Amino acid sequence: MRKTTLLLLILCLFGFSANAQEALFRAQQIVSPEIHSDNSVTFRLFAPNATAVQITGDFLPTEKIETPMGQMDGPGKTNLKKVENGVWEFKTNPLGPELYNYSFIVDGMPSTDPSNPFLIRDVASVTNIFIIGGGHADLFKTNDIPHGTVARRWYDSPGLGMDRRITIYTPPGYESSNQKYPVLYLLHGAGGDEEAWIALGRTAQILDNLIHQGKAKPMIVVMPNGNVIQDAAPGEGSMGFYKPQFMVPKTMDGTYESTFMDIVKFVESNYRVHADKSNRAIAGLSMGGYHTMHISRFYPNTFDYIGLYSAAIMPREDATGKVYNDIEGTLKTQMKNGYKLYWIAIGKTDFLYKANVEYRDMLDKMGMKYEYVESEGGHTWRNWRVYLTQFAPRLFQ
Amino acid sequence: MRKTTLLLLILCLFGFSANAQEALFRAQQIVSPEIHSDNSVTFRLFAPNATAVQITGDFLPTEKIETPMGQMDGPGKTNLKKVENGVWEFKTNPLGPELYNYSFIVDGMPSTDPSNPFLIRDVASVTNIFIIGGGHADLFKTNDIPHGTVARRWYDSPGLGMDRRITIYTPPGYESSNQKYPVLYLLHGAGGDEEAWIALGRTAQILDNLIHQGKAKPMIVVMPNGNVIQDAAPGEGSMGFYKPQFMVPKTMDGTYESTFMDIVKFVESNYRVHADKSNRAIAGLSMGGYHTMHISRFYPNTFDYIGLYSAAIMPREDATGKVYNDIEGTLKTQMKNGYKLYWIAIGKTDFLYKANVEYRDMLDKMGMKYEYVESEGGHTWRNWRVYLTQFAPRLFQ
C-alpha cells in the first residue's frame, strides 16, 4: 500500500453515502431543539424563502380544531420569527418533565424538523420528539442501568391463518437465568400496531427503569398487532409500504378477541413464564382497552390484572354489537372467578370520558370491583405512558 | 351501559391522539409516492404557498456537488410542478428494481415527504424510502415466508467498561430447534451504529429471502455498534437524544478491534452457535471494512470468511497508523492459518477506489488470495445491500 493523502484520510472519516452528505451540510449549521438549562427550548428551522413558519406541539396550549367528527382539542400553534441567514426561531417558556412532540408548518405545509432525527410515527403522522427530564419523564429515558431485550418475532396464528409479527420485551436477566416470569399483554389503539407501545409508549425504557428501581416486578411484556387483517405493521409485513389507516377492517368485530389465545399459547410455549392466571396481566389503550375488556371476560379465568386505558367502550347497538353478547353474564362469571386488579384510567377531557362513566355505572350496579384513576388531559400518548408507569407497579405483587 | 351515539362510534373508531389527527387531515388527501403499473413514480407535495419545490433522490442522475472535501457525486435534483389546490407533482420515467430514497427541497428548505411515513435515518439525515420490486429488490421486501427474529439486546463489554446495545438476527426456526448455527458479524460505517445494517441494509429481509430460497445457509447475523465511546445508537443509549455525527472519536484507533472479542464471547455464550473458525464470518462497509480487515488479522485464526465492502483502507502514516503495526506480518499469519474467502467489493466511482487498488496490490505482492467484485456506482447503501446479497450465499458452504 503506497502513501495516500490527507484528503483521503478526511474522506474516509467522512465515509458516508453522498446522499446523506448534502442534506447534512445544510442541516449541520442548525441546532434544534436546543434545551436550555432552565428547560426552556429553542426550535430553529432553516427556511430562507418562507414567509410564515409555525410550530405545533403538545407543549403549547391546546386549540379547538374542526374535524369531520366535530370540534376537538388539537395541539396548539405558534409563530417562529425569522432571525438571520434564513433561520427561524421560537423559544418556549421553561417546560415541565415530559416526552414532547412537535412539527413545523411552513407556509401552510406540514414539515418535520430536519435538524432533529428523532421521530415517531403515530398512525400515518410522523412528528419529532424530545424529552425534558425530571420526575416521571426520567422513566422514559434510557438510563445507565440493566436493560431488557426487545425482540421482533413472528408467531403462527392458526385462528387467523397467518404468521404475524409481535414485539416482546424480556426483562434484564431473562437470558442469564432459569427463572420463570409473569407476562403483561399490552395492546395498542386504532391505527396502531406492534410498533406503537415500544416506540410511542417507551415500554422498554419504562420497564427497565421501574424494575431497576424495585417498583415493578421483572416481567415479560408482549405487544401484539391488534389489526387482524395485517400480518405486521405497515412497512413491516407482506403488504409492503402503504399509508397506515385508522379504520382497519375487522378490528372491533370480535375476531381479535376470539383468536387471542393463539398469542398466549405462543408466548407460553416459547418463553419461560409462569403460565397461570396470577401471572397474567392484560391492558390496552383506546381500542386496546376495548379489546382488553372483552378478552378478559371472554376468557374469564385467565387474567388476574386488567387495565383499561382510555378504553373505547363501544355502543352495543352498532357494528360491534355481537361482541357485547351476554356482557353482564360474562362479567359476572369473571367477577365470580375473581381477579386481583381491574384498573380503569381516563383523562378528564377524553372524548371517551362519558362512555367510561357509563361503563363504571354498569360495573357499580353489578357490584363488580375496580380501581379508577382520573387524570388531566385527553386521549393522548402522554397519558398512556403515565398509565403504564402507574399500572406496571401494581402487577404480580 | 346506556345507549351512546353514532358520533361516539365514529370517534371511537378514530380513537387516536388529537395531535396525529390534524396532520392526518392535511396529509390524507395526498398520495405520495404513487407507484404506477409501469414502475414510474409520481411524487406529490402539498405546499400551497411555495414558489419552488424540488425533489432529490438516488433515482435521479447524480450531480457534482461542492463539499468541504472537494467535488463529489451527489444525488440529482429536479423540479416539481404546481398542479392544483396547492399540490406539486413530479413523475419519473419507469424505474428499475431498487430500494430508493428521496426528499424534497421547498424554497430552499430540506423536507421529508409528509405523505410517506417510511423513513430511514442515515447518520443525521432522514429520508423517505420506497421499493420498486423485481430482481434483486425483491430481496429487500418482507415476503410471505418464514421470518427470523430481530432482537435489540445489551451485552457487557469488559474491554470498554460498559453495557452496550447490539442488534442480532436469528434465522427462522432458531427458537424451535436445538440446532447450532454459524455467525456473520456485520459492521457499519462511520456515522452508523447498531441500527444501520438492520434499517438501511435491510439485513433481516435479505437473510429471510436468501434462506427461504435456499441460497444462503441459516445463520445468525450480529450487528454491533463500532463507535466505542457510545453504549448505543444516538437516541437509544444513556447519552439521550443528540445529533449523530460522523467523526466519532476513537472509532479508527484500534480500540474496537482490540475489544471485539467481547462481542464474540457474548454471542458464543448466549446463542446456540458453532464456535469455530469455519462457522465465523465477518464483513463491514467503509469504516466497517477497515474494522473487518484489522479484526480478521488481529485474530488471524478466527474467521474463515472476510468481507470488505467499500473498505476505508486508511493511510498508515496518519492518526490510524498504529493500527497498521506489522500489517504484512499479521496478514502473512492470517494467510498461513488459512481462510475460505477473502472478499473485496467496491464501486467504480467510490472515492475509496484507489485505496482499495493499492490494498489489492499489496495482497497480490504477498500472494494473499482474495476475490474481487467491482460494481457500478459509489459509496452507497445501494451497493452495500447488494454486496450482502452476494456475500451471504458464499458463507458456510
JSON list of C-alpha atoms in Angstrom, two decimals, chain B residues 230-337:
[
{"chain": "B", "resi": 230, "resn": "GLN", "atom": "CA", "xyz": [-21.19, 5.03, 22.63]},
{"chain": "B", "resi": 231, "resn": "ASP", "atom": "CA", "xyz": [-23.22, 2.49, 24.57]},
{"chain": "B", "resi": 232, "resn": "ALA", "atom": "CA", "xyz": [-25.85, 2.60, 21.83]},
{"chain": "B", "resi": 233, "resn": "ALA", "atom": "CA", "xyz": [-27.08, 4.42, 18.76]},
{"chain": "B", "resi": 234, "resn": "PRO", "atom": "CA", "xyz": [-27.91, 8.10, 19.24]},
{"chain": "B", "resi": 235, "resn": "GLY", "atom": "CA", "xyz": [-31.30, 8.26, 20.92]},
{"chain": "B", "resi": 236, "resn": "GLU", "atom": "CA", "xyz": [-31.07, 4.65, 22.15]},
{"chain": "B", "resi": 237, "resn": "GLY", "atom": "CA", "xyz": [-28.43, 4.96, 24.85]},
{"chain": "B", "resi": 238, "resn": "SER", "atom": "CA", "xyz": [-27.63, 6.78, 28.05]},
{"chain": "B", "resi": 239, "resn": "MET", "atom": "CA", "xyz": [-26.46, 9.87, 26.15]},
{"chain": "B", "resi": 240, "resn": "GLY", "atom": "CA", "xyz": [-30.08, 10.51, 25.17]},
{"chain": "B", "resi": 241, "resn": "PHE", "atom": "CA", "xyz": [-31.12, 12.38, 22.05]},
{"chain": "B", "resi": 242, "resn": "TYR", "atom": "CA", "xyz": [-28.34, 14.24, 20.27]},
{"chain": "B", "resi": 243, "resn": "LYS", "atom": "CA", "xyz": [-27.44, 14.86, 16.68]},
{"chain": "B", "resi": 244, "resn": "PRO", "atom": "CA", "xyz": [-25.46, 11.91, 15.28]},
{"chain": "B", "resi": 245, "resn": "GLN", "atom": "CA", "xyz": [-22.00, 12.73, 13.94]},
{"chain": "B", "resi": 246, "resn": "PHE", "atom": "CA", "xyz": [-19.57, 11.10, 11.54]},
{"chain": "B", "resi": 247, "resn": "MET", "atom": "CA", "xyz": [-16.40, 11.90, 13.32]},
{"chain": "B", "resi": 248, "resn": "VAL", "atom": "CA", "xyz": [-16.97, 9.94, 16.48]},
{"chain": "B", "resi": 249, "resn": "PRO", "atom": "CA", "xyz": [-13.70, 9.82, 18.47]},
{"chain": "B", "resi": 250, "resn": "LYS", "atom": "CA", "xyz": [-11.72, 6.60, 18.80]},
{"chain": "B", "resi": 251, "resn": "THR", "atom": "CA", "xyz": [-13.51, 4.74, 16.00]},
{"chain": "B", "resi": 252, "resn": "MET", "atom": "CA", "xyz": [-10.37, 4.03, 13.97]},
{"chain": "B", "resi": 253, "resn": "ASP", "atom": "CA", "xyz": [-7.61, 3.91, 16.57]},
{"chain": "B", "resi": 254, "resn": "GLY", "atom": "CA", "xyz": [-7.66, 0.18, 17.21]},
{"chain": "B", "resi": 255, "resn": "THR", "atom": "CA", "xyz": [-9.85, 0.21, 20.34]},
{"chain": "B", "resi": 256, "resn": "TYR", "atom": "CA", "xyz": [-12.76, -1.53, 18.62]},
{"chain": "B", "resi": 257, "resn": "GLU", "atom": "CA", "xyz": [-10.51, -4.18, 17.13]},
{"chain": "B", "resi": 258, "resn": "SER", "atom": "CA", "xyz": [-8.81, -4.87, 20.44]},
{"chain": "B", "resi": 259, "resn": "THR", "atom": "CA", "xyz": [-12.12, -5.28, 22.30]},
{"chain": "B", "resi": 260, "resn": "PHE", "atom": "CA", "xyz": [-14.02, -7.10, 19.57]},
{"chain": "B", "resi": 261, "resn": "MET", "atom": "CA", "xyz": [-13.71, -10.48, 21.24]},
{"chain": "B", "resi": 262, "resn": "ASP", "atom": "CA", "xyz": [-16.07, -9.21, 23.97]},
{"chain": "B", "resi": 263, "resn": "ILE", "atom": "CA", "xyz": [-18.76, -9.42, 21.29]},
{"chain": "B", "resi": 264, "resn": "VAL", "atom": "CA", "xyz": [-17.74, -12.84, 20.04]},
{"chain": "B", "resi": 265, "resn": "LYS", "atom": "CA", "xyz": [-17.67, -14.19, 23.60]},
{"chain": "B", "resi": 266, "resn": "PHE", "atom": "CA", "xyz": [-21.09, -12.74, 24.31]},
{"chain": "B", "resi": 267, "resn": "VAL", "atom": "CA", "xyz": [-22.58, -14.27, 21.18]},
{"chain": "B", "resi": 268, "resn": "GLU", "atom": "CA", "xyz": [-20.95, -17.65, 21.68]},
{"chain": "B", "resi": 269, "resn": "SER", "atom": "CA", "xyz": [-22.07, -17.91, 25.29]},
{"chain": "B", "resi": 270, "resn": "ASN", "atom": "CA", "xyz": [-25.61, -16.67, 24.66]},
{"chain": "B", "resi": 271, "resn": "TYR", "atom": "CA", "xyz": [-26.60, -18.29, 21.37]},
{"chain": "B", "resi": 272, "resn": "ARG", "atom": "CA", "xyz": [-26.54, -21.83, 20.02]},
{"chain": "B", "resi": 273, "resn": "VAL", "atom": "CA", "xyz": [-23.60, -21.42, 17.66]},
{"chain": "B", "resi": 274, "resn": "HIS", "atom": "CA", "xyz": [-20.84, -23.48, 16.16]},
{"chain": "B", "resi": 275, "resn": "ALA", "atom": "CA", "xyz": [-17.99, -21.69, 17.89]},
{"chain": "B", "resi": 276, "resn": "ASP", "atom": "CA", "xyz": [-15.23, -22.38, 15.44]},
{"chain": "B", "resi": 277, "resn": "LYS", "atom": "CA", "xyz": [-13.45, -20.58, 12.65]},
{"chain": "B", "resi": 278, "resn": "SER", "atom": "CA", "xyz": [-15.31, -22.34, 9.85]},
{"chain": "B", "resi": 279, "resn": "ASN", "atom": "CA", "xyz": [-18.57, -21.03, 11.28]},
{"chain": "B", "resi": 280, "resn": "ARG", "atom": "CA", "xyz": [-17.50, -17.42, 11.75]},
{"chain": "B", "resi": 281, "resn": "ALA", "atom": "CA", "xyz": [-17.69, -14.71, 9.10]},
{"chain": "B", "resi": 282, "resn": "ILE", "atom": "CA", "xyz": [-17.01, -11.00, 9.41]},
{"chain": "B", "resi": 283, "resn": "ALA", "atom": "CA", "xyz": [-17.83, -8.21, 6.97]},
{"chain": "B", "resi": 284, "resn": "GLY", "atom": "CA", "xyz": [-18.27, -4.48, 7.04]},
{"chain": "B", "resi": 285, "resn": "LEU", "atom": "CA", "xyz": [-18.79, -1.42, 4.92]},
{"chain": "B", "resi": 286, "resn": "SER", "atom": "CA", "xyz": [-16.45, 1.59, 4.71]},
{"chain": "B", "resi": 287, "resn": "MET", "atom": "CA", "xyz": [-15.14, 2.08, 8.26]},
{"chain": "B", "resi": 288, "resn": "GLY", "atom": "CA", "xyz": [-16.61, -1.36, 9.00]},
{"chain": "B", "resi": 289, "resn": "GLY", "atom": "CA", "xyz": [-14.48, -2.74, 6.16]},
{"chain": "B", "resi": 290, "resn": "TYR", "atom": "CA", "xyz": [-11.46, -1.20, 7.83]},
{"chain": "B", "resi": 291, "resn": "HIS", "atom": "CA", "xyz": [-12.53, -2.81, 11.12]},
{"chain": "B", "resi": 292, "resn": "THR", "atom": "CA", "xyz": [-13.07, -6.12, 9.34]},
{"chain": "B", "resi": 293, "resn": "MET", "atom": "CA", "xyz": [-9.62, -6.06, 7.77]},
{"chain": "B", "resi": 294, "resn": "HIS", "atom": "CA", "xyz": [-7.93, -5.36, 11.09]},
{"chain": "B", "resi": 295, "resn": "ILE", "atom": "CA", "xyz": [-10.06, -7.62, 13.31]},
{"chain": "B", "resi": 296, "resn": "SER", "atom": "CA", "xyz": [-9.55, -10.57, 10.98]},
{"chain": "B", "resi": 297, "resn": "ARG", "atom": "CA", "xyz": [-5.75, -10.13, 11.05]},
{"chain": "B", "resi": 298, "resn": "PHE", "atom": "CA", "xyz": [-5.55, -9.24, 14.78]},
{"chain": "B", "resi": 299, "resn": "TYR", "atom": "CA", "xyz": [-7.29, -12.57, 15.45]},
{"chain": "B", "resi": 300, "resn": "PRO", "atom": "CA", "xyz": [-5.76, -14.37, 12.48]},
{"chain": "B", "resi": 301, "resn": "ASN", "atom": "CA", "xyz": [-7.20, -17.81, 13.14]},
{"chain": "B", "resi": 302, "resn": "THR", "atom": "CA", "xyz": [-10.76, -16.79, 13.97]},
{"chain": "B", "resi": 303, "resn": "PHE", "atom": "CA", "xyz": [-12.69, -16.08, 10.77]},
{"chain": "B", "resi": 304, "resn": "ASP", "atom": "CA", "xyz": [-12.91, -18.22, 7.65]},
{"chain": "B", "resi": 305, "resn": "TYR", "atom": "CA", "xyz": [-14.95, -15.63, 5.74]},
{"chain": "B", "resi": 306, "resn": "ILE", "atom": "CA", "xyz": [-13.93, -12.00, 5.46]},
{"chain": "B", "resi": 307, "resn": "GLY", "atom": "CA", "xyz": [-15.85, -9.33, 3.51]},
{"chain": "B", "resi": 308, "resn": "LEU", "atom": "CA", "xyz": [-14.56, -5.82, 2.78]},
{"chain": "B", "resi": 309, "resn": "TYR", "atom": "CA", "xyz": [-17.34, -3.66, 1.30]},
{"chain": "B", "resi": 310, "resn": "SER", "atom": "CA", "xyz": [-16.02, -0.29, 0.04]},
{"chain": "B", "resi": 311, "resn": "ALA", "atom": "CA", "xyz": [-13.47, -0.61, 2.80]},
{"chain": "B", "resi": 312, "resn": "ALA", "atom": "CA", "xyz": [-11.94, 2.56, 4.23]},
{"chain": "B", "resi": 313, "resn": "ILE", "atom": "CA", "xyz": [-8.34, 1.45, 3.82]},
{"chain": "B", "resi": 314, "resn": "MET", "atom": "CA", "xyz": [-6.65, 4.22, 5.78]},
{"chain": "B", "resi": 315, "resn": "PRO", "atom": "CA", "xyz": [-3.17, 5.64, 5.30]},
{"chain": "B", "resi": 316, "resn": "ARG", "atom": "CA", "xyz": [-0.67, 4.08, 7.64]},
{"chain": "B", "resi": 317, "resn": "GLU", "atom": "CA", "xyz": [1.14, 7.36, 8.22]},
{"chain": "B", "resi": 318, "resn": "ASP", "atom": "CA", "xyz": [-1.78, 9.16, 9.81]},
{"chain": "B", "resi": 319, "resn": "ALA", "atom": "CA", "xyz": [-3.77, 9.05, 13.02]},
{"chain": "B", "resi": 320, "resn": "THR", "atom": "CA", "xyz": [-4.65, 5.44, 12.45]},
{"chain": "B", "resi": 321, "resn": "GLY", "atom": "CA", "xyz": [-1.03, 4.48, 11.98]},
{"chain": "B", "resi": 322, "resn": "LYS", "atom": "CA", "xyz": [-0.52, 2.22, 14.97]},
{"chain": "B", "resi": 323, "resn": "VAL", "atom": "CA", "xyz": [-3.42, 0.04, 13.94]},
{"chain": "B", "resi": 324, "resn": "TYR", "atom": "CA", "xyz": [-1.32, -0.96, 10.95]},
{"chain": "B", "resi": 325, "resn": "ASN", "atom": "CA", "xyz": [1.62, -2.17, 13.04]},
{"chain": "B", "resi": 326, "resn": "ASP", "atom": "CA", "xyz": [3.13, -5.23, 11.43]},
{"chain": "B", "resi": 327, "resn": "ILE", "atom": "CA", "xyz": [0.35, -5.40, 8.82]},
{"chain": "B", "resi": 328, "resn": "GLU", "atom": "CA", "xyz": [2.29, -7.62, 6.45]},
{"chain": "B", "resi": 329, "resn": "GLY", "atom": "CA", "xyz": [3.39, -9.92, 9.25]},
{"chain": "B", "resi": 330, "resn": "THR", "atom": "CA", "xyz": [-0.11, -10.34, 10.61]},
{"chain": "B", "resi": 331, "resn": "LEU", "atom": "CA", "xyz": [-1.61, -10.78, 7.15]},
{"chain": "B", "resi": 332, "resn": "LYS", "atom": "CA", "xyz": [1.02, -13.45, 6.44]},
{"chain": "B", "resi": 333, "resn": "THR", "atom": "CA", "xyz": [-0.01, -15.24, 9.62]},
{"chain": "B", "resi": 334, "resn": "GLN", "atom": "CA", "xyz": [-3.65, -14.98, 8.57]},
{"chain": "B", "resi": 335, "resn": "MET", "atom": "CA", "xyz": [-2.71, -16.32, 5.13]},
{"chain": "B", "resi": 336, "resn": "LYS", "atom": "CA", "xyz": [-0.70, -19.18, 6.63]},
{"chain": "B", "resi": 337, "resn": "ASN", "atom": "CA", "xyz": [-3.54, -20.09, 9.01]}
]
